[in-house]
Amino acid sequence: MKSLREQASRASADALLALALAFGSAGAALRWPGDRPTDGLGIALLMTANLLVAFRRWRAGWTLVAVIAVILPYHILGYRHEAAVPGALLALGSFAAEVRRTKALLVGLGLAVIGLSSMIYIQDGRIDAGHLGAAGWIFASAVAGQAWRANKNYVGSIIDRAERAERTREEEALRRVAEERVRIARDLHDVLAHSITLIGVQAGVAAHLARRPQPEGPVLADALETIADSCRAARAEVRATLRVLRDEGEEPEHGAVPGLSGLADLADAVRATGLEVALAVQVEPGEVGPAVGVAAYRIVQEALTNVVRHAKADRVRVDAVREGGTLRLTVVDDGVGTVARHGEAADGAGGFGILGMSERARSVGGMVSAWPGEDGGFRVEAWLPVGDARPDEGPVPRVGHAGAVPPSRPGAGTAPLSPRDPEVR
């Protein structure tokens, strides 16, 4: 609709300009006649040539040909030459603005030569400065049309770049929104899956104890307190995760985002379900960056959640060891060892556990692999960069996929659990 209005506006402007040129040139020819007095034929030729200019935007080439065909008899008959100049130059300039530079300049030069030859013929072979000036104006009109074309293309390229930049900004904003949605979904999955799993186990214990003829009060109270603690921890983490959706002016809650220092509390929460957890952290929390610390915590959290939900294990071991510029995480249990495909549970229910762990690792430049142990159980390993690796230590693998068995590495098999293994809390 806007394009139709623009075309109608341009047509109206061109029509008004053509009428102004027609009546103005006719008035000038009547006021200042040339070698031949201006009569009806001269006025008709002059007005027709100028009215044709109204079609210069739609058919610039045909308009120029028609103007030349009408204006040549006007000049040959000896009417006032200057009166026909504005319309003819405008038609030539409009044509030059629509074609390539070489074609425009050749046409302008050709018309200048033709015009000069015609004037010499009309003047019986005489030539003066006025004739040369007229030929120069013809060629200059073609040059002006090309200059207008170059300026129009330049302005169009600027507008096009601005529009592309705007589209790029919009696409980047949409991409960031999508990434933020994925991040929030991943955080909520990690927090809620772990907390709800622990709450479900403890609630089952509490219900079992409550049905006994003589309930064990202290054990029941411990189970209920564990449920309450899990609820409070989940609420705090969910609040921190959703902080991004609130006003930017709000102060964030410090300490709500966990790291390596939170692994001990995580192990305690899992122990409350009756699962024996051996935790060995041989790296100081300050040795890794905050992002890597959060990724390590979430990976261990999801791995332990899967053990509680699906492994039917009695024991699980968690190791966090720095190997040069790499933080290596290992979570191995003595459960059923079912192959998990992107978090698929032993009972076939789909999930996103291992997929989420892989995304966590890739977000900081690491990788995760998970596979069943040779003697039962299941093993999850993650390699994350600590951020200050020396060049001779080699890079951290940046590509990995869930369920893949990594290349041969020291300790890649399922490590047996031993009561003598060190435990750090």
XYZ file of C-alpha atoms in Angstrom:
425
model
C 0.000 0.000 0.000
C 2.843 2.342 0.857
C 4.517 1.593 -2.486
C 1.358 2.516 -4.418
C 1.135 5.808 -2.555
C 4.797 6.556 -3.318
C 4.302 5.787 -7.014
C 1.218 8.008 -7.181
C 3.107 10.811 -5.451
C 6.041 10.543 -7.869
C 3.693 10.472 -10.887
C 1.947 13.595 -9.652
C 5.262 15.384 -9.103
C 6.509 14.400 -12.583
C 3.255 15.563 -14.184
C 3.430 18.936 -12.430
C 7.087 19.351 -13.429
C 6.271 18.524 -17.074
C 3.402 21.033 -17.118
C 5.626 23.712 -15.578
C 8.345 23.090 -18.178
C 5.818 23.055 -21.041
C 4.109 26.336 -20.160
C 7.345 27.986 -19.056
C 9.200 27.126 -22.263
C 6.199 28.145 -24.377
C 6.009 31.497 -22.602
C 9.745 32.054 -23.070
C 9.535 31.210 -26.780
C 6.646 33.632 -27.257
C 8.378 36.357 -25.257
C 11.783 35.930 -26.924
C 11.299 34.417 -30.407
C 14.270 33.083 -32.369
C 15.149 33.352 -36.048
C 11.622 32.255 -36.821
C 8.634 33.770 -34.963
C 7.005 31.310 -32.584
C 3.761 30.079 -34.129
C 1.286 27.316 -33.339
C 3.536 24.578 -34.733
C 6.476 25.739 -32.644
C 4.336 25.874 -29.479
C 2.952 22.389 -30.193
C 6.411 20.878 -30.718
C 7.834 22.628 -27.659
C 5.004 21.669 -25.311
C 4.909 18.068 -26.588
C 8.651 17.638 -25.967
C 8.332 18.940 -22.392
C 5.158 16.990 -21.589
C 6.926 13.753 -22.562
C 9.284 14.341 -19.620
C 6.455 13.155 -17.312
C 7.252 9.540 -18.379
C 11.001 9.702 -17.667
C 10.849 7.481 -14.537
C 9.033 4.598 -16.236
C 10.532 4.558 -19.749
C 13.645 6.733 -19.643
C 15.081 5.428 -22.942
C 11.872 5.740 -24.953
C 11.205 9.126 -23.391
C 14.626 10.382 -24.533
C 14.053 9.049 -28.075
C 10.612 10.677 -28.250
C 11.909 14.012 -26.961
C 14.741 14.009 -29.535
C 12.311 13.104 -32.318
C 10.092 16.057 -31.426
C 12.796 18.575 -30.607
C 14.927 18.108 -33.754
C 12.252 19.555 -36.097
C 11.812 22.413 -33.608
C 15.514 23.314 -33.862
C 15.723 22.745 -37.614
C 12.761 25.112 -38.214
C 14.675 27.852 -36.408
C 12.498 28.466 -33.371
C 14.020 29.727 -30.106
C 16.626 27.062 -29.302
C 17.116 27.902 -25.624
C 13.433 27.327 -24.827
C 13.750 23.582 -25.578
C 16.970 23.051 -23.650
C 15.670 22.368 -20.039
C 13.279 19.578 -21.009
C 15.770 17.889 -23.349
C 18.573 17.996 -20.758
C 16.249 16.589 -18.072
C 15.269 13.681 -20.344
C 18.939 12.941 -21.103
C 19.944 13.166 -17.423
C 17.104 10.819 -16.394
C 18.217 8.291 -19.019
C 21.870 8.538 -17.913
C 20.821 7.872 -14.307
C 19.233 4.546 -15.298
C 22.041 2.969 -17.353
C 25.691 2.031 -16.849
C 28.416 4.656 -16.958
C 29.887 3.669 -20.335
C 26.520 3.640 -22.068
C 25.482 6.952 -20.513
C 28.709 8.713 -21.504
C 28.636 7.304 -25.054
C 25.039 8.412 -25.522
C 25.825 11.852 -24.107
C 28.869 12.234 -26.336
C 26.923 11.048 -29.388
C 24.074 13.482 -28.772
C 26.564 16.302 -28.238
C 28.180 15.544 -31.594
C 24.794 15.260 -33.314
C 23.612 18.504 -31.761
C 26.779 20.359 -32.693
C 26.590 19.034 -36.267
C 22.956 20.087 -36.529
C 23.723 23.582 -35.327
C 26.616 23.913 -37.780
C 24.319 22.751 -40.597
C 21.608 25.190 -39.595
C 24.155 28.034 -39.454
C 25.533 27.202 -42.931
C 28.787 25.789 -41.632
C 29.463 28.528 -39.108
C 30.466 27.602 -35.547
C 30.829 29.815 -32.523
C 31.303 29.569 -28.762
C 27.564 29.238 -28.195
C 27.483 26.057 -30.253
C 30.363 24.534 -28.302
C 28.683 25.538 -25.027
C 25.463 23.803 -26.058
C 27.361 20.617 -26.904
C 29.117 20.839 -23.538
C 25.775 21.145 -21.723
C 24.517 18.008 -23.465
C 27.528 15.973 -22.355
C 27.404 17.511 -18.867
C 23.789 16.385 -18.522
C 24.869 12.775 -19.064
C 27.626 13.190 -16.474
C 25.147 14.700 -14.005
C 22.800 11.739 -14.508
C 25.625 9.327 -13.697
C 26.530 11.353 -10.605
C 22.915 11.128 -9.463
C 22.956 7.356 -10.079
C 26.154 6.944 -8.034
C 24.745 8.995 -5.170
C 21.478 7.041 -5.233
C 23.364 3.731 -5.147
C 25.543 4.972 -2.290
C 22.573 6.083 -0.226
C 20.793 2.808 -1.031
C 23.809 0.794 0.123
C 23.896 2.747 3.402
C 20.194 2.100 3.976
C 20.639 -1.576 3.071
C 23.553 -1.945 5.496
C 21.540 -0.237 8.219
C 18.599 -2.585 7.606
C 20.896 -5.622 7.635
C 22.501 -4.411 10.836
C 19.071 -3.974 12.397
C 18.053 -7.474 11.324
C 21.323 -8.821 12.684
C 20.688 -7.103 16.015
C 17.189 -8.557 16.158
C 18.463 -12.026 15.285
C 21.212 -11.710 17.890
C 18.649 -10.632 20.487
C 16.427 -13.600 19.614
C 19.427 -15.931 19.776
C 20.397 -14.623 23.190
C 16.828 -14.978 24.415
C 16.774 -18.575 23.174
C 20.120 -19.313 24.846
C 18.894 -17.746 28.077
C 15.735 -19.854 27.962
C 17.826 -22.991 27.486
C 20.094 -21.969 30.355
C 17.165 -21.311 32.682
C 15.537 -24.597 31.673
C 18.797 -26.437 32.317
C 19.254 -24.763 35.715
C 15.691 -25.508 36.745
C 16.071 -29.110 35.632
C 19.261 -29.521 37.647
C 17.825 -27.927 40.783
C 14.345 -29.437 40.728
C 15.312 -32.930 39.573
C 17.891 -33.271 42.331
C 15.777 -31.724 45.090
C 12.567 -33.516 44.150
C 14.411 -36.833 43.947
C 15.831 -36.383 47.452
C 12.481 -35.211 48.783
C 10.740 -38.197 47.190
C 13.163 -40.665 48.771
C 12.918 -39.072 52.203
C 9.137 -38.806 51.952
C 9.000 -42.520 51.183
C 11.148 -43.239 54.246
C 8.942 -41.024 56.414
C 5.772 -42.703 55.140
C 7.250 -46.145 55.808
C 8.223 -45.179 59.346
C 4.866 -43.575 60.042
C 2.998 -46.795 59.136
C 4.856 -48.838 61.784
C 2.975 -49.707 64.961
C 5.719 -48.001 66.952
C 7.203 -45.313 64.716
C 10.851 -44.458 65.286
C 10.496 -40.815 66.266
C 14.127 -39.639 65.825
C 14.522 -41.326 62.427
C 11.176 -39.950 61.251
C 12.145 -36.472 62.465
C 15.471 -36.696 60.615
C 13.678 -37.645 57.404
C 11.253 -34.734 57.737
C 14.081 -32.310 58.541
C 15.929 -33.497 55.455
C 12.813 -32.833 53.373
C 12.547 -29.332 54.846
C 16.242 -28.630 54.203
C 15.923 -29.842 50.617
C 12.896 -27.589 50.083
C 14.723 -24.548 51.452
C 17.812 -25.242 49.332
C 15.717 -25.756 46.203
C 13.769 -22.576 46.871
C 16.988 -20.552 47.236
C 18.492 -21.965 44.038
C 15.290 -21.475 42.047
C 15.099 -17.887 43.262
C 18.703 -17.296 42.160
C 18.064 -18.962 38.799
C 14.983 -16.848 38.088
C 16.711 -13.652 39.174
C 17.470 -12.937 35.510
C 13.732 -12.549 34.831
C 13.331 -9.792 37.400
C 14.164 -6.113 37.231
C 17.796 -5.348 36.531
C 17.856 -2.914 39.438
C 17.424 -5.674 42.001
C 20.509 -6.751 43.858
C 21.406 -10.403 43.271
C 21.622 -12.832 46.138
C 25.282 -13.528 46.752
C 26.248 -17.051 47.586
C 23.183 -18.558 45.921
C 25.196 -19.994 43.022
C 27.078 -23.155 44.106
C 30.584 -24.263 43.135
C 33.168 -26.801 44.211
C 32.712 -25.700 47.815
C 29.099 -26.914 47.657
C 29.994 -30.519 46.831
C 30.257 -31.452 50.518
C 26.699 -30.265 51.231
C 25.550 -32.048 48.093
C 27.117 -35.296 49.297
C 25.478 -34.891 52.722
C 22.073 -34.453 51.098
C 22.538 -37.640 49.087
C 23.763 -39.562 52.140
C 20.476 -38.722 53.818
C 18.758 -41.033 51.305
C 20.769 -44.000 52.653
C 23.312 -44.025 49.805
C 26.953 -44.204 50.870
C 28.879 -41.356 49.241
C 32.690 -41.096 49.121
C 33.795 -37.613 48.143
C 37.397 -36.732 47.290
C 38.078 -33.152 46.201
C 41.767 -32.657 45.424
C 41.493 -29.114 44.119
C 40.924 -25.846 45.911
C 37.764 -23.948 44.935
C 39.825 -20.843 44.172
C 41.843 -22.693 41.507
C 38.917 -22.744 39.062
C 36.794 -19.927 37.731
C 33.226 -19.340 38.934
C 31.691 -20.605 35.666
C 33.722 -23.817 35.764
C 32.891 -24.275 39.443
C 29.159 -23.969 38.765
C 29.409 -26.362 35.804
C 31.311 -28.901 37.930
C 28.727 -28.665 40.722
C 25.803 -29.120 38.337
C 27.433 -32.080 36.582
C 28.055 -33.862 39.892
C 24.559 -32.948 41.083
C 22.911 -34.437 37.998
C 25.094 -37.544 38.118
C 24.170 -38.161 41.773
C 20.501 -37.535 41.003
C 20.625 -40.218 38.303
C 22.299 -42.609 40.746
C 19.576 -42.053 43.362
C 16.748 -42.385 40.840
C 17.891 -45.173 38.548
C 21.075 -46.953 39.617
C 19.745 -48.964 42.603
C 23.254 -48.513 43.999
C 24.601 -48.847 47.540
C 27.718 -46.793 47.085
C 28.916 -43.967 44.859
C 32.258 -42.251 44.629
C 32.870 -38.660 43.503
C 36.378 -37.460 42.611
C 37.436 -33.950 41.603
C 41.109 -33.833 40.601
C 43.172 -31.234 38.817
C 45.339 -32.661 36.052
C 47.475 -29.803 34.720
C 45.101 -27.308 33.174
C 42.103 -29.624 33.431
C 39.606 -30.341 36.182
C 38.625 -34.016 35.981
C 35.362 -35.089 37.589
C 34.491 -38.755 38.104
C 31.218 -40.157 39.469
C 31.086 -43.966 39.623
C 28.509 -46.166 41.346
C 27.987 -49.897 41.975
C 24.414 -50.032 40.664
C 22.767 -51.774 37.721
C 24.860 -49.944 35.102
C 22.119 -49.445 32.495
C 23.253 -47.633 29.361
C 21.788 -44.130 29.412
C 21.032 -42.353 26.210
C 20.859 -38.612 26.832
C 19.518 -39.167 30.300
C 17.190 -42.095 29.543
C 16.293 -43.906 32.693
C 16.561 -47.601 33.362
C 12.823 -47.997 33.075
C 12.757 -46.362 29.638
C 11.441 -42.995 30.773
C 13.039 -40.198 28.779
C 15.067 -37.512 30.457
C 17.721 -34.920 29.829
C 20.280 -35.728 32.505
C 23.356 -36.689 30.491
C 22.420 -34.258 27.732
C 22.279 -31.485 30.330
C 25.670 -32.512 31.719
C 27.160 -32.416 28.219
C 25.724 -28.941 27.617
C 27.123 -27.787 30.942
C 30.586 -29.020 30.035
C 30.512 -27.562 26.516
C 29.458 -24.178 27.882
C 32.886 -23.836 29.528
C 34.896 -25.624 26.821
C 34.928 -29.153 28.260
C 33.278 -32.485 27.605
C 31.392 -35.292 29.367
C 31.349 -39.029 28.689
C 29.262 -41.714 30.391
C 29.248 -45.482 30.012
C 28.458 -48.665 31.983
C 31.263 -50.167 33.994
C 32.823 -53.496 33.049
C 31.902 -55.015 36.417
C 28.537 -53.304 36.779
C 27.675 -49.829 37.869
C 27.896 -46.703 35.805
C 30.637 -44.140 35.270
C 30.421 -40.454 34.390
C 33.570 -38.471 33.624
C 33.934 -34.782 32.816
C 36.963 -32.770 31.775
C 36.725 -29.026 32.328
C 39.396 -26.342 31.773
C 40.551 -24.502 34.882
C 41.557 -21.506 32.791
C 45.320 -21.349 33.396
C 46.721 -24.380 31.571
C 50.317 -24.156 30.358
C 50.947 -24.619 26.629
C 52.802 -27.924 27.142
C 49.846 -29.419 28.973
C 47.639 -29.582 25.893
C 44.096 -28.311 25.434
C 40.982 -29.687 27.025
C 38.872 -31.752 24.586
C 36.131 -29.421 23.363
C 33.827 -31.927 21.698
C 32.096 -34.761 23.436
C 28.754 -36.519 23.443
C 26.727 -38.316 25.988
C 27.034 -42.058 26.127
C 30.386 -42.160 24.299
C 33.319 -44.053 25.679
C 36.354 -41.739 25.514
C 39.772 -42.761 24.202
C 42.038 -44.818 26.392
C 43.019 -42.738 29.414
C 44.491 -43.572 32.791
C 41.668 -44.721 35.002
C 39.132 -44.949 32.208
C 37.728 -48.223 33.475
C 35.282 -48.570 36.327
C 37.283 -48.045 39.500
C 36.476 -50.424 42.394
C 35.221 -48.814 45.552
C 37.355 -49.352 48.590
C 36.702 -48.408 52.210
C 40.288 -47.160 52.373
C 39.706 -44.520 49.697
C 40.258 -41.012 51.082
C 37.186 -38.987 51.809
C 37.323 -35.206 51.975
C 34.407 -33.217 53.268
